[in-house]
Amino acid sequence: GAGVSQSPSNKVTEKGKDVELRCDPISGHTALYWYRQSLGQGLEFLIYFQGNSAPDKSGLPSDRFSAERTGGSVSTLTIQRTQQEDSAVYLCASSGTLNEKLFFGSGTQLSVL
Amino acid sequence: GQQVMQIPQYQHVQEGEDFTTYCNSSTTLSNIQWYKQRPGGHPVFLIQLVKSGEVKKQKRLTFQFGEAKKNSSLHITATQTTDVGTYFCAGGLGSYIPTFGRGTSLIVHP
């Protein structure tokens, strides 16, 4: 596609439910990143995929968070047993090669009630 | 953990005034990237600096990378209302994962 696509754009869920957020990166981009942005805050790194290498999960805040990237393209971020503090905008970004600029999607606004 | 600090958090200016945001790291950066996020939007890449002491300009925007590669700045000359948004720096701290500062929100009063 022309840009990084994320779905859904908005997700409202109840505390304790599981959610899945999807990211479709720019075709051909090997690097994919997930960041989280709370209201008025900076971007908090969550997880990084590069090609077929093992992902860097060092930013995941708890074991309730997981992500996968199938076929080196689409990525899914899963949050289990959501908590109110998980409410934030989840941003996905991709880049063509290492140390290149990041292209961000429009994000998924997650609200946990 | 390693962090990239950015100041100020907010900056109010009158249209036509200049604006500067500063980014600092306690460790040497491999590179620094700058992004702009308009209200309600997502971060959009502006520029990347790699070399010690590098200076790059984009129209009214001037970007600098310090000699020690531990700090950077973004300066906007004669701000316009279209400059409104949050400006983020993102530093390379020895990995391929950009570490973002908390951003500086620029508010321009007409």
PDB file of C-alpha atoms in Angstrom:
ATOM      1  CA  GLY A   1       0.000   0.000   0.000  1.00  0.00           C
ATOM      2  CA  ALA A   2       0.934   3.658  -0.139  1.00  0.00           C
ATOM      3  CA  GLY A   3       1.555   3.957   3.590  1.00  0.00           C
ATOM      4  CA  VAL A   4       1.467   2.112   6.887  1.00  0.00           C
ATOM      5  CA  SER A   5      -2.046   0.964   7.615  1.00  0.00           C
ATOM      6  CA  GLN A   6      -3.367   0.265  11.107  1.00  0.00           C
ATOM      7  CA  SER A   7      -6.677  -1.170  12.204  1.00  0.00           C
ATOM      8  CA  PRO A   8      -8.909  -0.570  13.941  1.00  0.00           C
ATOM      9  CA  SER A   9      -8.479   3.200  14.235  1.00  0.00           C
ATOM     10  CA  ASN A  10     -10.396   3.150  17.504  1.00  0.00           C
ATOM     11  CA  LYS A  11     -11.021   0.336  19.953  1.00  0.00           C
ATOM     12  CA  VAL A  12     -13.098   0.533  23.113  1.00  0.00           C
ATOM     13  CA  THR A  13     -12.960  -2.497  25.352  1.00  0.00           C
ATOM     14  CA  GLU A  14     -13.806  -3.549  28.851  1.00  0.00           C
ATOM     15  CA  LYS A  15     -11.192  -4.185  31.476  1.00  0.00           C
ATOM     16  CA  GLY A  16     -10.077  -7.808  31.389  1.00  0.00           C
ATOM     17  CA  LYS A  17     -10.827  -8.385  27.702  1.00  0.00           C
ATOM     18  CA  ASP A  18      -8.186  -9.245  25.105  1.00  0.00           C
ATOM     19  CA  VAL A  19      -7.555  -6.991  22.102  1.00  0.00           C
ATOM     20  CA  GLU A  20      -5.689  -7.393  18.828  1.00  0.00           C
ATOM     21  CA  LEU A  21      -4.254  -4.478  16.909  1.00  0.00           C
ATOM     22  CA  ARG A  22      -3.135  -4.867  13.320  1.00  0.00           C
ATOM     23  CA  CYS A  23      -0.389  -3.175  11.345  1.00  0.00           C
ATOM     24  CA  ASP A  24       0.209  -3.485   7.613  1.00  0.00           C
ATOM     25  CA  PRO A  25       3.612  -1.916   6.822  1.00  0.00           C
ATOM     26  CA  ILE A  26       4.781  -0.379   3.581  1.00  0.00           C
ATOM     27  CA  SER A  27       5.443  -3.117   1.072  1.00  0.00           C
ATOM     28  CA  GLY A  28       9.092  -4.147   1.062  1.00  0.00           C
ATOM     29  CA  HIS A  29       9.935  -2.592   4.406  1.00  0.00           C
ATOM     30  CA  THR A  30      11.869  -5.058   6.506  1.00  0.00           C
ATOM     31  CA  ALA A  31      11.801  -3.231   9.833  1.00  0.00           C
ATOM     32  CA  LEU A  32       8.600  -2.843  11.839  1.00  0.00           C
ATOM     33  CA  TYR A  33       8.166  -1.068  15.171  1.00  0.00           C
ATOM     34  CA  TRP A  34       5.382  -0.751  17.718  1.00  0.00           C
ATOM     35  CA  TYR A  35       5.286   2.300  19.971  1.00  0.00           C
ATOM     36  CA  ARG A  36       2.755   3.468  22.530  1.00  0.00           C
ATOM     37  CA  GLN A  37       1.804   7.091  23.104  1.00  0.00           C
ATOM     38  CA  SER A  38      -0.162   8.114  26.148  1.00  0.00           C
ATOM     39  CA  LEU A  39      -1.986  11.447  26.192  1.00  0.00           C
ATOM     40  CA  GLY A  40       0.516  14.275  26.053  1.00  0.00           C
ATOM     41  CA  GLN A  41       3.449  11.903  26.344  1.00  0.00           C
ATOM     42  CA  GLY A  42       6.278  10.791  24.143  1.00  0.00           C
ATOM     43  CA  LEU A  43       6.583   7.573  22.218  1.00  0.00           C
ATOM     44  CA  GLU A  44       7.313   4.501  24.313  1.00  0.00           C
ATOM     45  CA  PHE A  45       9.025   1.685  22.415  1.00  0.00           C
ATOM     46  CA  LEU A  46       7.324  -1.704  22.659  1.00  0.00           C
ATOM     47  CA  ILE A  47       8.738  -4.177  20.137  1.00  0.00           C
ATOM     48  CA  TYR A  48      10.856  -4.274  16.976  1.00  0.00           C
ATOM     49  CA  PHE A  49      10.923  -6.763  14.097  1.00  0.00           C
ATOM     50  CA  GLN A  50      13.706  -6.906  11.509  1.00  0.00           C
ATOM     51  CA  GLY A  51      13.357  -9.343   8.652  1.00  0.00           C
ATOM     52  CA  ASN A  52      13.416 -12.927   9.847  1.00  0.00           C
ATOM     53  CA  SER A  53      15.436 -12.175  12.960  1.00  0.00           C
ATOM     54  CA  ALA A  54      14.079 -12.744  16.447  1.00  0.00           C
ATOM     55  CA  PRO A  55      12.125  -9.675  17.550  1.00  0.00           C
ATOM     56  CA  ASP A  56      13.438  -7.259  20.162  1.00  0.00           C
ATOM     57  CA  LYS A  57      10.775  -7.430  22.867  1.00  0.00           C
ATOM     58  CA  SER A  58      12.672  -5.358  25.415  1.00  0.00           C
ATOM     59  CA  GLY A  59      10.030  -2.609  25.517  1.00  0.00           C
ATOM     60  CA  LEU A  60       6.992  -4.748  26.272  1.00  0.00           C
ATOM     61  CA  PRO A  61       5.674  -3.547  29.661  1.00  0.00           C
ATOM     62  CA  SER A  62       4.338  -6.913  30.859  1.00  0.00           C
ATOM     63  CA  ASP A  63       3.727 -10.477  29.748  1.00  0.00           C
ATOM     64  CA  ARG A  64       0.168  -9.479  28.860  1.00  0.00           C
ATOM     65  CA  PHE A  65       1.641  -7.900  25.731  1.00  0.00           C
ATOM     66  CA  SER A  66       2.781  -9.940  22.755  1.00  0.00           C
ATOM     67  CA  ALA A  67       3.268  -9.385  19.052  1.00  0.00           C
ATOM     68  CA  GLU A  68       3.931 -11.394  15.967  1.00  0.00           C
ATOM     69  CA  ARG A  69       4.790 -10.660  12.401  1.00  0.00           C
ATOM     70  CA  THR A  70       3.663 -13.163   9.826  1.00  0.00           C
ATOM     71  CA  GLY A  71       5.504 -13.662   6.568  1.00  0.00           C
ATOM     72  CA  GLY A  72       7.676 -10.655   7.232  1.00  0.00           C
ATOM     73  CA  SER A  73       4.759  -8.310   6.571  1.00  0.00           C
ATOM     74  CA  VAL A  74       1.618  -7.831   8.647  1.00  0.00           C
ATOM     75  CA  SER A  75       2.032  -7.561  12.410  1.00  0.00           C
ATOM     76  CA  THR A  76      -0.453  -8.084  15.210  1.00  0.00           C
ATOM     77  CA  LEU A  77      -0.046  -6.667  18.711  1.00  0.00           C
ATOM     78  CA  THR A  78      -2.088  -8.546  21.292  1.00  0.00           C
ATOM     79  CA  ILE A  79      -2.911  -7.279  24.763  1.00  0.00           C
ATOM     80  CA  GLN A  80      -4.424  -9.833  27.093  1.00  0.00           C
ATOM     81  CA  ARG A  81      -6.568  -9.031  30.121  1.00  0.00           C
ATOM     82  CA  THR A  82      -6.522  -5.320  29.342  1.00  0.00           C
ATOM     83  CA  GLN A  83      -6.156  -2.810  32.162  1.00  0.00           C
ATOM     84  CA  GLN A  84      -7.155   0.845  32.263  1.00  0.00           C
ATOM     85  CA  GLU A  85      -3.496   1.892  32.181  1.00  0.00           C
ATOM     86  CA  ASP A  86      -3.237   0.236  28.750  1.00  0.00           C
ATOM     87  CA  SER A  87      -5.355   3.059  27.313  1.00  0.00           C
ATOM     88  CA  ALA A  88      -3.200   4.895  24.784  1.00  0.00           C
ATOM     89  CA  VAL A  89      -2.556   5.339  21.085  1.00  0.00           C
ATOM     90  CA  TYR A  90      -0.638   2.385  19.677  1.00  0.00           C
ATOM     91  CA  LEU A  91       1.521   3.428  16.755  1.00  0.00           C
ATOM     92  CA  CYS A  92       3.114   1.152  14.219  1.00  0.00           C
ATOM     93  CA  ALA A  93       5.994   2.242  12.018  1.00  0.00           C
ATOM     94  CA  SER A  94       8.082   0.654   9.307  1.00  0.00           C
ATOM     95  CA  SER A  95      11.354   1.473   7.609  1.00  0.00           C
ATOM     96  CA  GLY A  96      13.128   0.214   4.544  1.00  0.00           C
ATOM     97  CA  THR A  97      16.472  -0.524   6.089  1.00  0.00           C
ATOM     98  CA  LEU A  98      18.281  -0.155   9.358  1.00  0.00           C
ATOM     99  CA  ASN A  99      18.718   3.404  10.647  1.00  0.00           C
ATOM    100  CA  GLU A 100      16.378   4.780   8.035  1.00  0.00           C
ATOM    101  CA  LYS A 101      13.481   7.090   8.701  1.00  0.00           C
ATOM    102  CA  LEU A 102      10.330   5.651  10.178  1.00  0.00           C
ATOM    103  CA  PHE A 103       6.983   5.855   8.454  1.00  0.00           C
ATOM    104  CA  PHE A 104       4.160   5.835  10.992  1.00  0.00           C
ATOM    105  CA  GLY A 105       0.618   4.642  10.644  1.00  0.00           C
ATOM    106  CA  SER A 106      -2.283   6.678  11.964  1.00  0.00           C
ATOM    107  CA  GLY A 107      -2.426   4.601  15.112  1.00  0.00           C
ATOM    108  CA  THR A 108      -5.071   2.736  17.072  1.00  0.00           C
ATOM    109  CA  GLN A 109      -6.690   4.662  19.913  1.00  0.00           C
ATOM    110  CA  LEU A 110      -7.321   2.065  22.624  1.00  0.00           C
ATOM    111  CA  SER A 111      -9.694   2.908  25.449  1.00  0.00           C
ATOM    112  CA  VAL A 112     -10.102   0.437  28.300  1.00  0.00           C
ATOM    113  CA  LEU A 113     -13.184   1.087  30.397  1.00  0.00           C
TER     114      LEU A 113
ATOM    115  CA  GLY B   1      17.433   2.948  31.107  1.00  0.00           C
ATOM    116  CA  GLN B   2      19.056   5.095  28.487  1.00  0.00           C
ATOM    117  CA  GLN B   3      17.013   8.149  27.686  1.00  0.00           C
ATOM    118  CA  VAL B   4      16.818  11.053  25.333  1.00  0.00           C
ATOM    119  CA  MET B   5      15.784  14.220  27.138  1.00  0.00           C
ATOM    120  CA  GLN B   6      13.975  16.996  25.315  1.00  0.00           C
ATOM    121  CA  ILE B   7      13.140  20.510  26.471  1.00  0.00           C
ATOM    122  CA  PRO B   8      11.029  22.523  26.780  1.00  0.00           C
ATOM    123  CA  GLN B   9       7.847  20.472  27.056  1.00  0.00           C
ATOM    124  CA  TYR B  10       5.715  23.363  25.803  1.00  0.00           C
ATOM    125  CA  GLN B  11       6.496  26.624  24.049  1.00  0.00           C
ATOM    126  CA  HIS B  12       4.088  29.441  23.329  1.00  0.00           C
ATOM    127  CA  VAL B  13       5.194  31.995  20.742  1.00  0.00           C
ATOM    128  CA  GLN B  14       3.653  34.848  18.847  1.00  0.00           C
ATOM    129  CA  GLU B  15       3.526  34.314  15.118  1.00  0.00           C
ATOM    130  CA  GLY B  16       6.768  35.604  13.651  1.00  0.00           C
ATOM    131  CA  GLU B  17       8.887  34.790  16.699  1.00  0.00           C
ATOM    132  CA  ASP B  18      11.599  32.150  16.628  1.00  0.00           C
ATOM    133  CA  PHE B  19      11.414  28.759  18.347  1.00  0.00           C
ATOM    134  CA  THR B  20      14.027  26.264  19.488  1.00  0.00           C
ATOM    135  CA  THR B  21      13.756  22.798  20.999  1.00  0.00           C
ATOM    136  CA  TYR B  22      16.710  20.924  22.488  1.00  0.00           C
ATOM    137  CA  CYS B  23      17.498  17.262  22.734  1.00  0.00           C
ATOM    138  CA  ASN B  24      20.151  15.738  25.022  1.00  0.00           C
ATOM    139  CA  SER B  25      21.546  12.303  25.713  1.00  0.00           C
ATOM    140  CA  SER B  26      23.990  11.115  28.359  1.00  0.00           C
ATOM    141  CA  THR B  27      25.504   8.712  25.836  1.00  0.00           C
ATOM    142  CA  THR B  28      26.816   9.211  22.335  1.00  0.00           C
ATOM    143  CA  LEU B  29      24.177   8.898  19.657  1.00  0.00           C
ATOM    144  CA  SER B  30      24.758   7.113  16.377  1.00  0.00           C
ATOM    145  CA  ASN B  31      22.273   9.436  14.725  1.00  0.00           C
ATOM    146  CA  ILE B  32      19.404  11.784  15.529  1.00  0.00           C
ATOM    147  CA  GLN B  33      16.083  12.002  13.758  1.00  0.00           C
ATOM    148  CA  TRP B  34      13.430  14.693  14.068  1.00  0.00           C
ATOM    149  CA  TYR B  35       9.703  14.194  13.624  1.00  0.00           C
ATOM    150  CA  LYS B  36       6.680  16.491  13.652  1.00  0.00           C
ATOM    151  CA  GLN B  37       3.268  15.441  14.907  1.00  0.00           C
ATOM    152  CA  ARG B  38       0.356  17.717  14.089  1.00  0.00           C
ATOM    153  CA  PRO B  39      -2.554  17.749  16.574  1.00  0.00           C
ATOM    154  CA  GLY B  40      -4.562  14.563  16.077  1.00  0.00           C
ATOM    155  CA  GLY B  41      -2.001  13.197  13.644  1.00  0.00           C
ATOM    156  CA  HIS B  42       0.910  10.804  13.639  1.00  0.00           C
ATOM    157  CA  PRO B  43       4.640  11.581  13.671  1.00  0.00           C
ATOM    158  CA  VAL B  44       6.085  12.512  10.303  1.00  0.00           C
ATOM    159  CA  PHE B  45       9.798  12.346   9.588  1.00  0.00           C
ATOM    160  CA  LEU B  46      11.572  15.663   9.062  1.00  0.00           C
ATOM    161  CA  ILE B  47      15.294  14.906   8.901  1.00  0.00           C
ATOM    162  CA  GLN B  48      18.158  12.701  10.052  1.00  0.00           C
ATOM    163  CA  LEU B  49      21.595  13.872  11.183  1.00  0.00           C
ATOM    164  CA  VAL B  50      24.531  11.496  11.377  1.00  0.00           C
ATOM    165  CA  LYS B  51      27.792  13.420  11.437  1.00  0.00           C
ATOM    166  CA  SER B  52      29.369  15.245  14.365  1.00  0.00           C
ATOM    167  CA  GLY B  53      28.650  18.983  14.138  1.00  0.00           C
ATOM    168  CA  GLU B  54      26.273  18.525  11.225  1.00  0.00           C
ATOM    169  CA  VAL B  55      23.902  21.358  10.344  1.00  0.00           C
ATOM    170  CA  LYS B  56      21.009  20.983   7.926  1.00  0.00           C
ATOM    171  CA  LYS B  57      18.387  23.466   6.833  1.00  0.00           C
ATOM    172  CA  GLN B  58      14.890  23.046   5.464  1.00  0.00           C
ATOM    173  CA  LYS B  59      13.480  26.458   4.580  1.00  0.00           C
ATOM    174  CA  ARG B  60      12.879  28.100   7.998  1.00  0.00           C
ATOM    175  CA  LEU B  61      14.001  25.036   9.972  1.00  0.00           C
ATOM    176  CA  THR B  62      17.617  24.545  11.064  1.00  0.00           C
ATOM    177  CA  PHE B  63      18.782  21.284  12.598  1.00  0.00           C
ATOM    178  CA  GLN B  64      22.070  20.830  14.441  1.00  0.00           C
ATOM    179  CA  PHE B  65      23.921  17.806  15.792  1.00  0.00           C
ATOM    180  CA  GLY B  66      26.461  18.508  18.502  1.00  0.00           C
ATOM    181  CA  GLU B  67      30.171  17.918  18.138  1.00  0.00           C
ATOM    182  CA  ALA B  68      30.065  15.167  20.757  1.00  0.00           C
ATOM    183  CA  LYS B  69      26.933  13.667  19.178  1.00  0.00           C
ATOM    184  CA  LYS B  70      25.126  13.911  22.496  1.00  0.00           C
ATOM    185  CA  ASN B  71      22.818  16.808  21.746  1.00  0.00           C
ATOM    186  CA  SER B  72      20.776  18.282  18.949  1.00  0.00           C
ATOM    187  CA  SER B  73      18.520  21.226  18.333  1.00  0.00           C
ATOM    188  CA  LEU B  74      15.769  22.303  16.001  1.00  0.00           C
ATOM    189  CA  HIS B  75      15.336  26.017  15.382  1.00  0.00           C
ATOM    190  CA  ILE B  76      12.410  27.539  13.509  1.00  0.00           C
ATOM    191  CA  THR B  77      12.786  31.107  12.272  1.00  0.00           C
ATOM    192  CA  ALA B  78       9.738  33.374  12.093  1.00  0.00           C
ATOM    193  CA  THR B  79       7.137  30.819  13.151  1.00  0.00           C
ATOM    194  CA  GLN B  80       3.858  30.485  11.293  1.00  0.00           C
ATOM    195  CA  THR B  81       0.569  28.978  12.425  1.00  0.00           C
ATOM    196  CA  THR B  82       1.310  26.002  10.190  1.00  0.00           C
ATOM    197  CA  ASP B  83       4.271  25.164  12.444  1.00  0.00           C
ATOM    198  CA  VAL B  84       1.920  24.191  15.284  1.00  0.00           C
ATOM    199  CA  GLY B  85       2.482  20.661  16.539  1.00  0.00           C
ATOM    200  CA  THR B  86       4.752  18.528  18.662  1.00  0.00           C
ATOM    201  CA  TYR B  87       8.352  18.107  17.604  1.00  0.00           C
ATOM    202  CA  PHE B  88      10.126  14.922  18.633  1.00  0.00           C
ATOM    203  CA  CYS B  89      13.765  14.010  18.479  1.00  0.00           C
ATOM    204  CA  ALA B  90      14.695  10.340  18.285  1.00  0.00           C
ATOM    205  CA  GLY B  91      18.209   9.170  18.998  1.00  0.00           C
ATOM    206  CA  GLY B  92      20.035   6.042  18.026  1.00  0.00           C
ATOM    207  CA  LEU B  93      21.475   4.648  21.272  1.00  0.00           C
ATOM    208  CA  GLY B  94      23.571   1.821  19.926  1.00  0.00           C
ATOM    209  CA  SER B  95      20.714  -0.154  18.429  1.00  0.00           C
ATOM    210  CA  TYR B  96      18.428   0.215  15.462  1.00  0.00           C
ATOM    211  CA  ILE B  97      15.560   1.278  17.670  1.00  0.00           C
ATOM    212  CA  PRO B  98      15.094   5.053  17.792  1.00  0.00           C
ATOM    213  CA  THR B  99      14.591   6.313  21.352  1.00  0.00           C
ATOM    214  CA  PHE B 100      12.176   9.200  21.337  1.00  0.00           C
ATOM    215  CA  GLY B 101      12.263  12.267  23.529  1.00  0.00           C
ATOM    216  CA  ARG B 102       9.023  13.414  25.168  1.00  0.00           C
ATOM    217  CA  GLY B 103       8.561  16.086  22.527  1.00  0.00           C
ATOM    218  CA  THR B 104       8.098  19.847  22.539  1.00  0.00           C
ATOM    219  CA  SER B 105       4.629  21.149  21.805  1.00  0.00           C
ATOM    220  CA  LEU B 106       4.724  24.402  19.858  1.00  0.00           C
ATOM    221  CA  ILE B 107       1.755  26.724  20.159  1.00  0.00           C
ATOM    222  CA  VAL B 108       1.742  29.698  17.803  1.00  0.00           C
ATOM    223  CA  HIS B 109      -0.512  32.634  18.608  1.00  0.00           C
ATOM    224  CA  PRO B 110      -1.624  34.661  15.566  1.00  0.00           C
TER     225      PRO B 110
END
